[in-house]
Amino acid sequence: MSGKEPVAVVGIGQTHHAAARRDVSLPGLVREAARRALDDAELTWADVDAVVLGKAPDFFEGVMMPELYLADALGASGKPVLRVHTAGSVGGSTALVAANLVAARVQRTVLALAFEKQSESNAMWGLSLPVPFQQPLLAGAGGFFAPHVRAYIRRTGAPADTGVLVAHKDRGNALKNPYAHLHEHGLTLEKVRASPMLWDPIRYSETCPSSDGACALVLTDRAGAARSPHPPAWVHGGAMRSEPTLFAGKDFVSPRAGRDCAAEVYRQAGITDPRREIDTAELYVPFSWYEPMWLENLGFAVEGEGWKLTASGATALGGELPVNPSGGVLSTNPIGASGLIRFAEAALQVRGRAGAHQVEGAAKALGHAYGGGAQFFSMWLVGSRPPTS
Amino acid sequence: MTGPSRPGPAAAREVAIVAFAQTRHRRATPELSEAEMLLPVLSEALDQAGLRPGEADFTCSGSSDYLAGRPFSFTMTLDTVGAWPPVAESHVEMDGAWALHEAWVKILTGEADTALVYAHGTSSSGDLRDVLTRQLDPYCTAPLWPDPVALAALQAQALIDAGETDEDALARIAARSRTAAEANPYAPLSGPVPAGDYVVRPLRAGDCPPVGDGAAAVVLAAGDTARRMRARPAWIRGMDHRVEPHALGVRDLTDSVSTRLAAERAGAFDAPVDTAELHAPFTSQEVVLRKALRLDDGVVVNPSGGPLAANPVMAAGLIRLGEAAARVHRGESDRALAHATSGPCLQQNLVAVLEGPERPARQERGPRS
Amino acid sequence: MPDVLTAPLVVEFPFTRSLGPVLSAFLTGLRERVVLGIRTHDGRVLVPPAEYDPDTGEELHALVRTAATGTVTTWAWNPAPRRGQPLATPFAWVLVRLDGADTALLHALDAPGPDAVRTGLRVRVRWAPRRTGAITDIACFEPCPPGTAPPAGPPVPHDGVFTDPVTTLTAPARLDYTYTPGRALGRHLDALAERRITGERCPSCRKVYVPPRGACPTCAVATREQVEVGPRGTVTTFCVVNIKARNAGNAALDVPYVYAHIALDGAGLALHGRIAGIPCDQVRMGLRVEPVWTEGARHPDHYRPTGEPDAAYDTYKELL
């Protein structure tokens, strides 16, 4: 026995996402996703060896360390439960921590689940409780990101319409995804362009919603994959990278932690030309402009030219590199789960089970999440075939 | 409670605790930010291992936003790690003992040879007895604001009713712990401590842990790297953690089935241990843990004084692993058990077995991939 | 210990909890003085009910009605009730196994003193006079009067249907904290009170951190050397805020306004502030600004143009 155990995704489930899922309790919400993932894998609660739970700040629901309360709701009685919190990247980290349990042969079958029920409080409140002596954020969530977008535009000379294209595309893709929160029928480029400019240069239709939702994956080893009723997705590479929140010389437009994280994933997966070798990518794009920014950060476009890839239509469903065929964070954003949804959607694509938003013949897909002050990154690359090394 | 009956992971890679540092825990630390509290502790642990900041292959921390009273409180502590160039890093919203478990798994995958694990908690920021009520079932329990002393007292009374202990025996546990802590410069509560009045009967002040602030850090390393860093590494021979249903009313409070299961999986019962560091914040919980772990009077329990002498919440479990390892490092233990807990009345438990002596046939798996 | 800066910090929110079918039935039942449990597949009755079997995770649906009397399985005397707890006078915490249930419910027991409480004590629900569909609709338990007989027969099935069911629970939760910024940030805040903006220089990389956090985040060494920066600086990037968002801290500001990153002269990174004294559409990257202080505020109210020529992009492109 040498090297890591190959890790397969054999079950994927998510809730229907909405601004407020008033029909379910917290246990009901997480169980809805977990049951769908188990059903997909044709497994029962008893088949799961361990649970890894991820979410963003506990203040969102007002339950401290909710893995304790939710342990038995997730069938974890007598099992290990680990709770991950790495800010916005937590969904991705949750999948990777679960995958490592399998890769290290510590567990065979692990349920990775991430959720957020933001309607129990208020997202803005939960994200930025007032701190004495400090100036309040002054601008709201979009105000944190918009200056970085302006910096990107200054650096690259990207046309002002770039973000509009992304928002229109992602919201259009969401119409093909029955689980997505926003289903904006009849949204035209003109309507996006005409939507209110909230945090110039970011328009209303270029911002993510606040959602209730959960997502779950069943990860297993080679033997578990052999029993899978549907084709598994195989993990070819996975990595996390962090850099400090604020520091002299930080590049908010293209953080080095993101570049390094992608480089490590590509190294593990043997990817040398991501643009050609990767068939589709689910990127954490909470504001439209982050698509071109991440395209550069992740090596899909050379620096300064991410917007050209977007403008060319390459990132549309049916394009050369579809980005966010699910509709992305712009259409669904239960914060703690948003990263895991990216990872799950990448896996759905290579399993050929993405339904109406399937990228034809997708064999390799990237899932990407980030959080904090663009400082925490987690990514994985999944494939339809087992890794060769 | 049925778990799959499969043996734990094959010891594919040897991993050891090679360094441990902690703060002098205090009732309050108003003059220190999170970063200012952690920086000296991380420096000390890294120095012991001969690592520079940012040099560990993996970093993992444990802390709680609810304890700090602010969201994303862990992001500030990243300032102390030297995360530039960027580092492979993760965080659990749990006691640092679980961060150590995540780091151990990371090393087992072969993706890392060394890991820095740290945790901190500033219980003085809020009122711990109120804050911890927010861990409870938010529909049927938390609205009643039952505090952790009350819940522990319900467990203690169940033990007394079952004839497993009495108030005098609990007082002896308290006295033994604080006498042991006289040799622990980091513990704020040591020496003769009066039993005091009932806080929640049957638990008196003396049965309860001190409330305070503190931090701890541990360095893990694999195989020959560990041997280079420390003459006598504390080898992790097994580690496992298990959780039980949340509601107290569905559990047998006089037992800890999750501790026993974790101990079995960690191999704790394969051979006797000479030392145990137990994360039992209340005297009565030591009674439960001794039974679940089958510790007889020959085992030295909580030679550091344990959480009854120093209990920085979110770090106290990691400190058990660190204290056990430090005894192995010093040659005072050959085989030690370390335990950490989380949740009301020992809901979730982690057990690790640490050994000093080398195993005859070393099975260091090949070089890092 | 030198004087350290501290301030009270209240974390409070009225959380709105949607209940789902089982908790909705249970809490609505309490409003109607009905205690519901749920039966597991192996025949046990859980009170309070859950949507799932706590041991197996299996879905549960079979609601049953149990009695409002039961037996204490363990207890603890609480001589000093705390904020939010069910009774304001000394009481016993109890786990009560209601007649017909196999698990115990946590609540308070009103009793004259610890001598009146024991494990095995027979108790009954004391209903709150005003009930809303919450666990506190059980005001507490009280000892059964002598001679009270246990109810006959097992719990009976219940459809969980009530008129006007409770579907959400509003759970106000207040926690009181003391905020302490620490040594480095405390010094910075003290200096602000004198209208000076100070940072700390890293002894290793020599960068100046404003505000300082006590450690250089890239070098992981303590910072001590005090450096005064500004007061002038350069707008490195910005956005125009056109919206007032709930909980965003900008309720008192008129929109639109400019929210900017400002690199004060001598600082190694930008801080955030508002730009005023110039129309929004004339704010630009590279604009030179200075702080404007107002009486009684610790931080500059905003920054205004100095009239200097704009800074060249290359001088601040690392400070966005």
PDB file of C-alpha atoms in Angstrom, chain B residues 141-366:
ATOM      1  CA  THR B 141     -33.229  23.838  24.956  1.00  0.00           C
ATOM      2  CA  ALA B 142     -31.322  27.053  24.274  1.00  0.00           C
ATOM      3  CA  PRO B 143     -34.428  29.212  24.973  1.00  0.00           C
ATOM      4  CA  LEU B 144     -34.187  28.019  28.606  1.00  0.00           C
ATOM      5  CA  TRP B 145     -30.541  29.221  28.899  1.00  0.00           C
ATOM      6  CA  PRO B 146     -29.258  26.156  30.780  1.00  0.00           C
ATOM      7  CA  ASP B 147     -25.612  26.907  31.435  1.00  0.00           C
ATOM      8  CA  PRO B 148     -22.757  24.395  31.310  1.00  0.00           C
ATOM      9  CA  VAL B 149     -22.480  24.128  35.092  1.00  0.00           C
ATOM     10  CA  ALA B 150     -26.167  23.223  35.284  1.00  0.00           C
ATOM     11  CA  LEU B 151     -25.774  20.539  32.623  1.00  0.00           C
ATOM     12  CA  ALA B 152     -22.671  19.116  34.283  1.00  0.00           C
ATOM     13  CA  ALA B 153     -24.533  19.103  37.589  1.00  0.00           C
ATOM     14  CA  LEU B 154     -27.343  17.025  36.064  1.00  0.00           C
ATOM     15  CA  GLN B 155     -24.679  14.560  34.962  1.00  0.00           C
ATOM     16  CA  ALA B 156     -23.026  14.596  38.396  1.00  0.00           C
ATOM     17  CA  GLN B 157     -26.329  13.863  40.148  1.00  0.00           C
ATOM     18  CA  ALA B 158     -26.962  10.964  37.765  1.00  0.00           C
ATOM     19  CA  LEU B 159     -23.558   9.559  38.748  1.00  0.00           C
ATOM     20  CA  ILE B 160     -24.316   9.969  42.441  1.00  0.00           C
ATOM     21  CA  ASP B 161     -27.727   8.322  41.990  1.00  0.00           C
ATOM     22  CA  ALA B 162     -26.022   5.437  40.218  1.00  0.00           C
ATOM     23  CA  GLY B 163     -23.605   5.032  43.113  1.00  0.00           C
ATOM     24  CA  GLU B 164     -20.600   5.844  40.932  1.00  0.00           C
ATOM     25  CA  THR B 165     -19.345   8.749  43.029  1.00  0.00           C
ATOM     26  CA  ASP B 166     -20.233  11.113  45.844  1.00  0.00           C
ATOM     27  CA  GLU B 167     -19.410  14.683  46.749  1.00  0.00           C
ATOM     28  CA  ASP B 168     -16.362  13.695  48.798  1.00  0.00           C
ATOM     29  CA  ALA B 169     -14.914  11.712  45.937  1.00  0.00           C
ATOM     30  CA  LEU B 170     -15.460  14.671  43.624  1.00  0.00           C
ATOM     31  CA  ALA B 171     -13.671  16.940  46.085  1.00  0.00           C
ATOM     32  CA  ARG B 172     -10.715  14.553  46.099  1.00  0.00           C
ATOM     33  CA  ILE B 173     -10.494  14.766  42.301  1.00  0.00           C
ATOM     34  CA  ALA B 174     -10.419  18.548  42.563  1.00  0.00           C
ATOM     35  CA  ALA B 175      -7.744  18.496  45.265  1.00  0.00           C
ATOM     36  CA  ARG B 176      -5.558  15.984  43.413  1.00  0.00           C
ATOM     37  CA  SER B 177      -5.746  18.044  40.221  1.00  0.00           C
ATOM     38  CA  ARG B 178      -4.799  21.327  41.864  1.00  0.00           C
ATOM     39  CA  THR B 179      -2.027  19.764  43.880  1.00  0.00           C
ATOM     40  CA  ALA B 180      -0.584  18.377  40.655  1.00  0.00           C
ATOM     41  CA  ALA B 181      -0.898  21.830  39.087  1.00  0.00           C
ATOM     42  CA  GLU B 182       1.549  23.243  41.628  1.00  0.00           C
ATOM     43  CA  ALA B 183       4.242  21.950  39.297  1.00  0.00           C
ATOM     44  CA  ASN B 184       2.601  23.549  36.252  1.00  0.00           C
ATOM     45  CA  PRO B 185       3.634  27.196  35.823  1.00  0.00           C
ATOM     46  CA  TYR B 186       0.993  27.729  33.135  1.00  0.00           C
ATOM     47  CA  ALA B 187      -1.980  26.823  35.358  1.00  0.00           C
ATOM     48  CA  PRO B 188      -3.775  29.689  37.079  1.00  0.00           C
ATOM     49  CA  LEU B 189      -5.502  27.549  39.726  1.00  0.00           C
ATOM     50  CA  SER B 190      -3.244  25.340  41.874  1.00  0.00           C
ATOM     51  CA  GLY B 191      -2.630  24.344  45.453  1.00  0.00           C
ATOM     52  CA  PRO B 192      -5.310  24.246  48.133  1.00  0.00           C
ATOM     53  CA  VAL B 193      -8.609  25.470  46.694  1.00  0.00           C
ATOM     54  CA  PRO B 194     -11.663  25.441  48.975  1.00  0.00           C
ATOM     55  CA  ALA B 195     -14.595  23.328  47.806  1.00  0.00           C
ATOM     56  CA  GLY B 196     -16.713  26.423  48.216  1.00  0.00           C
ATOM     57  CA  ASP B 197     -20.465  26.795  47.875  1.00  0.00           C
ATOM     58  CA  TYR B 198     -22.688  25.004  45.439  1.00  0.00           C
ATOM     59  CA  VAL B 199     -22.688  26.650  42.049  1.00  0.00           C
ATOM     60  CA  VAL B 200     -25.340  24.264  40.856  1.00  0.00           C
ATOM     61  CA  ARG B 201     -25.821  21.419  43.336  1.00  0.00           C
ATOM     62  CA  PRO B 202     -24.202  18.888  43.529  1.00  0.00           C
ATOM     63  CA  LEU B 203     -21.286  20.791  41.954  1.00  0.00           C
ATOM     64  CA  ARG B 204     -19.416  23.248  44.147  1.00  0.00           C
ATOM     65  CA  ALA B 205     -17.066  25.969  42.983  1.00  0.00           C
ATOM     66  CA  GLY B 206     -14.172  23.582  43.527  1.00  0.00           C
ATOM     67  CA  ASP B 207     -15.686  21.084  41.078  1.00  0.00           C
ATOM     68  CA  CYS B 208     -15.670  23.643  38.274  1.00  0.00           C
ATOM     69  CA  PRO B 209     -12.809  24.757  36.034  1.00  0.00           C
ATOM     70  CA  PRO B 210     -11.289  28.222  36.170  1.00  0.00           C
ATOM     71  CA  VAL B 211     -12.538  30.541  33.444  1.00  0.00           C
ATOM     72  CA  GLY B 212      -9.858  32.313  31.490  1.00  0.00           C
ATOM     73  CA  ASP B 213      -7.872  33.036  28.384  1.00  0.00           C
ATOM     74  CA  GLY B 214      -5.057  31.183  26.740  1.00  0.00           C
ATOM     75  CA  ALA B 215      -3.518  29.643  23.678  1.00  0.00           C
ATOM     76  CA  ALA B 216      -1.469  26.625  22.717  1.00  0.00           C
ATOM     77  CA  ALA B 217       0.491  25.352  19.748  1.00  0.00           C
ATOM     78  CA  VAL B 218       1.761  21.964  18.684  1.00  0.00           C
ATOM     79  CA  VAL B 219       4.040  20.869  15.857  1.00  0.00           C
ATOM     80  CA  LEU B 220       3.521  17.507  14.167  1.00  0.00           C
ATOM     81  CA  ALA B 221       6.098  15.791  12.012  1.00  0.00           C
ATOM     82  CA  ALA B 222       6.395  12.516  10.130  1.00  0.00           C
ATOM     83  CA  GLY B 223       8.978   9.778  10.471  1.00  0.00           C
ATOM     84  CA  ASP B 224      12.603  10.791  10.227  1.00  0.00           C
ATOM     85  CA  THR B 225      11.698  14.469  10.165  1.00  0.00           C
ATOM     86  CA  ALA B 226      10.259  14.003  13.640  1.00  0.00           C
ATOM     87  CA  ARG B 227      13.373  12.156  14.760  1.00  0.00           C
ATOM     88  CA  ARG B 228      15.533  15.050  13.583  1.00  0.00           C
ATOM     89  CA  MET B 229      13.418  17.558  15.481  1.00  0.00           C
ATOM     90  CA  ARG B 230      13.097  15.798  18.806  1.00  0.00           C
ATOM     91  CA  ALA B 231      15.214  13.134  20.516  1.00  0.00           C
ATOM     92  CA  ARG B 232      12.118  11.390  21.776  1.00  0.00           C
ATOM     93  CA  PRO B 233       9.098  12.267  19.646  1.00  0.00           C
ATOM     94  CA  ALA B 234       5.636  11.466  20.985  1.00  0.00           C
ATOM     95  CA  TRP B 235       4.454   9.062  18.301  1.00  0.00           C
ATOM     96  CA  ILE B 236       0.738   9.127  17.582  1.00  0.00           C
ATOM     97  CA  ARG B 237      -0.089   5.417  17.588  1.00  0.00           C
ATOM     98  CA  GLY B 238      -3.757   6.041  17.069  1.00  0.00           C
ATOM     99  CA  MET B 239      -6.299   8.824  17.134  1.00  0.00           C
ATOM    100  CA  ASP B 240     -10.057   8.837  16.709  1.00  0.00           C
ATOM    101  CA  HIS B 241     -13.057  10.916  17.682  1.00  0.00           C
ATOM    102  CA  ARG B 242     -16.751  10.140  17.976  1.00  0.00           C
ATOM    103  CA  VAL B 243     -19.941  12.052  18.704  1.00  0.00           C
ATOM    104  CA  GLU B 244     -23.182  11.124  20.446  1.00  0.00           C
ATOM    105  CA  PRO B 245     -26.703  12.440  20.009  1.00  0.00           C
ATOM    106  CA  HIS B 246     -26.997  16.006  21.190  1.00  0.00           C
ATOM    107  CA  ALA B 247     -29.954  15.908  23.575  1.00  0.00           C
ATOM    108  CA  LEU B 248     -29.063  14.992  27.154  1.00  0.00           C
ATOM    109  CA  GLY B 249     -32.394  13.229  27.571  1.00  0.00           C
ATOM    110  CA  VAL B 250     -31.563  10.529  25.014  1.00  0.00           C
ATOM    111  CA  ARG B 251     -28.131   9.718  26.473  1.00  0.00           C
ATOM    112  CA  ASP B 252     -26.942   7.721  29.469  1.00  0.00           C
ATOM    113  CA  LEU B 253     -25.121  10.516  31.249  1.00  0.00           C
ATOM    114  CA  THR B 254     -23.235   8.130  33.511  1.00  0.00           C
ATOM    115  CA  ASP B 255     -21.344   6.657  30.589  1.00  0.00           C
ATOM    116  CA  SER B 256     -19.455   7.938  27.558  1.00  0.00           C
ATOM    117  CA  VAL B 257     -19.952   5.478  24.752  1.00  0.00           C
ATOM    118  CA  SER B 258     -18.328   7.863  22.286  1.00  0.00           C
ATOM    119  CA  THR B 259     -15.150   8.047  24.386  1.00  0.00           C
ATOM    120  CA  ARG B 260     -14.986   4.277  24.623  1.00  0.00           C
ATOM    121  CA  LEU B 261     -15.524   3.879  20.889  1.00  0.00           C
ATOM    122  CA  ALA B 262     -12.879   6.492  20.062  1.00  0.00           C
ATOM    123  CA  ALA B 263     -10.463   4.784  22.462  1.00  0.00           C
ATOM    124  CA  GLU B 264     -11.065   1.403  20.837  1.00  0.00           C
ATOM    125  CA  ARG B 265     -10.430   2.870  17.401  1.00  0.00           C
ATOM    126  CA  ALA B 266      -7.320   4.637  18.638  1.00  0.00           C
ATOM    127  CA  GLY B 267      -5.969   1.383  20.015  1.00  0.00           C
ATOM    128  CA  ALA B 268      -6.015   2.633  23.588  1.00  0.00           C
ATOM    129  CA  PHE B 269      -6.998  -0.757  24.943  1.00  0.00           C
ATOM    130  CA  ASP B 270      -4.315  -2.699  23.071  1.00  0.00           C
ATOM    131  CA  ALA B 271      -1.812  -2.107  25.885  1.00  0.00           C
ATOM    132  CA  PRO B 272      -1.917  -0.304  29.222  1.00  0.00           C
ATOM    133  CA  VAL B 273      -1.152   3.415  29.323  1.00  0.00           C
ATOM    134  CA  ASP B 274       0.903   4.918  32.148  1.00  0.00           C
ATOM    135  CA  THR B 275      -0.464   8.452  31.851  1.00  0.00           C
ATOM    136  CA  ALA B 276      -3.750  10.053  30.834  1.00  0.00           C
ATOM    137  CA  GLU B 277      -4.499  13.700  30.191  1.00  0.00           C
ATOM    138  CA  LEU B 278      -8.282  13.972  30.312  1.00  0.00           C
ATOM    139  CA  HIS B 279     -10.320  16.931  29.157  1.00  0.00           C
ATOM    140  CA  ALA B 280     -12.767  16.784  32.066  1.00  0.00           C
ATOM    141  CA  PRO B 281     -13.645  20.369  32.942  1.00  0.00           C
ATOM    142  CA  PHE B 282     -15.828  19.190  35.828  1.00  0.00           C
ATOM    143  CA  THR B 283     -14.713  16.717  38.506  1.00  0.00           C
ATOM    144  CA  SER B 284     -17.695  14.485  37.813  1.00  0.00           C
ATOM    145  CA  GLN B 285     -16.676  14.100  34.174  1.00  0.00           C
ATOM    146  CA  GLU B 286     -13.383  12.532  35.216  1.00  0.00           C
ATOM    147  CA  VAL B 287     -15.463   9.771  36.835  1.00  0.00           C
ATOM    148  CA  VAL B 288     -17.234   9.123  33.533  1.00  0.00           C
ATOM    149  CA  LEU B 289     -14.043   9.182  31.515  1.00  0.00           C
ATOM    150  CA  ARG B 290     -12.096   6.900  33.845  1.00  0.00           C
ATOM    151  CA  LYS B 291     -14.831   4.311  33.473  1.00  0.00           C
ATOM    152  CA  ALA B 292     -15.102   4.649  29.702  1.00  0.00           C
ATOM    153  CA  LEU B 293     -11.326   4.489  29.285  1.00  0.00           C
ATOM    154  CA  ARG B 294     -10.868   1.701  31.859  1.00  0.00           C
ATOM    155  CA  LEU B 295      -8.190   3.656  33.716  1.00  0.00           C
ATOM    156  CA  ASP B 296      -7.189   2.039  36.973  1.00  0.00           C
ATOM    157  CA  ASP B 297      -5.419   3.649  39.908  1.00  0.00           C
ATOM    158  CA  GLY B 298      -2.041   2.808  38.423  1.00  0.00           C
ATOM    159  CA  VAL B 299      -2.491   5.398  35.689  1.00  0.00           C
ATOM    160  CA  VAL B 300      -1.289   8.937  36.371  1.00  0.00           C
ATOM    161  CA  VAL B 301      -4.303  11.085  35.494  1.00  0.00           C
ATOM    162  CA  ASN B 302      -3.864  14.769  34.658  1.00  0.00           C
ATOM    163  CA  PRO B 303      -0.373  15.288  36.041  1.00  0.00           C
ATOM    164  CA  SER B 304      -0.599  18.811  34.589  1.00  0.00           C
ATOM    165  CA  GLY B 305      -3.586  19.533  36.795  1.00  0.00           C
ATOM    166  CA  GLY B 306      -5.900  19.191  33.820  1.00  0.00           C
ATOM    167  CA  PRO B 307      -8.742  21.532  32.952  1.00  0.00           C
ATOM    168  CA  LEU B 308      -9.580  21.971  36.640  1.00  0.00           C
ATOM    169  CA  ALA B 309      -6.351  23.969  36.868  1.00  0.00           C
ATOM    170  CA  ALA B 310      -6.309  25.631  33.434  1.00  0.00           C
ATOM    171  CA  ASN B 311      -9.214  25.651  31.019  1.00  0.00           C
ATOM    172  CA  PRO B 312      -8.850  28.065  28.109  1.00  0.00           C
ATOM    173  CA  VAL B 313     -11.890  26.987  26.117  1.00  0.00           C
ATOM    174  CA  MET B 314     -11.090  25.888  22.520  1.00  0.00           C
ATOM    175  CA  ALA B 315      -7.438  25.288  23.485  1.00  0.00           C
ATOM    176  CA  ALA B 316      -7.939  23.055  26.537  1.00  0.00           C
ATOM    177  CA  GLY B 317      -8.334  19.883  24.470  1.00  0.00           C
ATOM    178  CA  LEU B 318      -5.244  20.607  22.389  1.00  0.00           C
ATOM    179  CA  ILE B 319      -3.365  21.252  25.628  1.00  0.00           C
ATOM    180  CA  ARG B 320      -4.215  17.705  26.776  1.00  0.00           C
ATOM    181  CA  LEU B 321      -2.462  16.359  23.680  1.00  0.00           C
ATOM    182  CA  GLY B 322       0.410  18.760  24.224  1.00  0.00           C
ATOM    183  CA  GLU B 323       0.819  17.941  27.910  1.00  0.00           C
ATOM    184  CA  ALA B 324       0.725  14.207  27.235  1.00  0.00           C
ATOM    185  CA  ALA B 325       3.281  14.624  24.470  1.00  0.00           C
ATOM    186  CA  ALA B 326       5.531  16.763  26.651  1.00  0.00           C
ATOM    187  CA  ARG B 327       5.651  14.003  29.248  1.00  0.00           C
ATOM    188  CA  VAL B 328       6.635  11.552  26.551  1.00  0.00           C
ATOM    189  CA  HIS B 329       9.282  14.003  25.308  1.00  0.00           C
ATOM    190  CA  ARG B 330      10.718  14.266  28.809  1.00  0.00           C
ATOM    191  CA  GLY B 331      10.804  10.502  29.240  1.00  0.00           C
ATOM    192  CA  GLU B 332       8.194  10.620  32.010  1.00  0.00           C
ATOM    193  CA  SER B 333       5.776   8.511  30.019  1.00  0.00           C
ATOM    194  CA  ASP B 334       6.186   5.683  27.554  1.00  0.00           C
ATOM    195  CA  ARG B 335       2.562   5.380  26.561  1.00  0.00           C
ATOM    196  CA  ALA B 336       0.118   8.170  27.269  1.00  0.00           C
ATOM    197  CA  LEU B 337      -3.516   8.703  26.454  1.00  0.00           C
ATOM    198  CA  ALA B 338      -4.810  12.170  25.606  1.00  0.00           C
ATOM    199  CA  HIS B 339      -8.475  13.041  25.484  1.00  0.00           C
ATOM    200  CA  ALA B 340     -10.418  16.088  24.334  1.00  0.00           C
ATOM    201  CA  THR B 341     -14.112  16.843  24.542  1.00  0.00           C
ATOM    202  CA  SER B 342     -16.654  19.168  22.982  1.00  0.00           C
ATOM    203  CA  GLY B 343     -20.305  19.901  23.611  1.00  0.00           C
ATOM    204  CA  PRO B 344     -22.590  19.520  26.613  1.00  0.00           C
ATOM    205  CA  CYS B 345     -21.839  16.682  29.049  1.00  0.00           C
ATOM    206  CA  LEU B 346     -19.070  15.079  26.977  1.00  0.00           C
ATOM    207  CA  GLN B 347     -21.106  14.875  23.742  1.00  0.00           C
ATOM    208  CA  GLN B 348     -18.088  14.558  21.477  1.00  0.00           C
ATOM    209  CA  ASN B 349     -14.782  12.987  22.400  1.00  0.00           C
ATOM    210  CA  LEU B 350     -11.349  12.511  20.874  1.00  0.00           C
ATOM    211  CA  VAL B 351      -8.759  10.031  22.055  1.00  0.00           C
ATOM    212  CA  ALA B 352      -5.119   9.788  21.018  1.00  0.00           C
ATOM    213  CA  VAL B 353      -2.457   7.344  22.089  1.00  0.00           C
ATOM    214  CA  LEU B 354       1.112   8.681  22.236  1.00  0.00           C
ATOM    215  CA  GLU B 355       4.239   6.593  22.680  1.00  0.00           C
ATOM    216  CA  GLY B 356       7.889   7.347  23.262  1.00  0.00           C
ATOM    217  CA  PRO B 357       9.590   4.053  22.453  1.00  0.00           C
ATOM    218  CA  GLU B 358      10.250   3.334  18.785  1.00  0.00           C
ATOM    219  CA  ARG B 359       8.487   0.408  17.223  1.00  0.00           C
ATOM    220  CA  PRO B 360      10.803  -2.389  16.070  1.00  0.00           C
ATOM    221  CA  ALA B 361       9.900  -2.373  12.390  1.00  0.00           C
ATOM    222  CA  ARG B 362       9.715   1.153  11.089  1.00  0.00           C
ATOM    223  CA  GLN B 363       7.369   1.522   8.166  1.00  0.00           C
ATOM    224  CA  GLU B 364       8.068   4.952   6.862  1.00  0.00           C
ATOM    225  CA  ARG B 365       6.246   5.248   3.610  1.00  0.00           C
ATOM    226  CA  GLY B 366       8.153   6.588   0.648  1.00  0.00           C
TER     227      GLY B 366
END
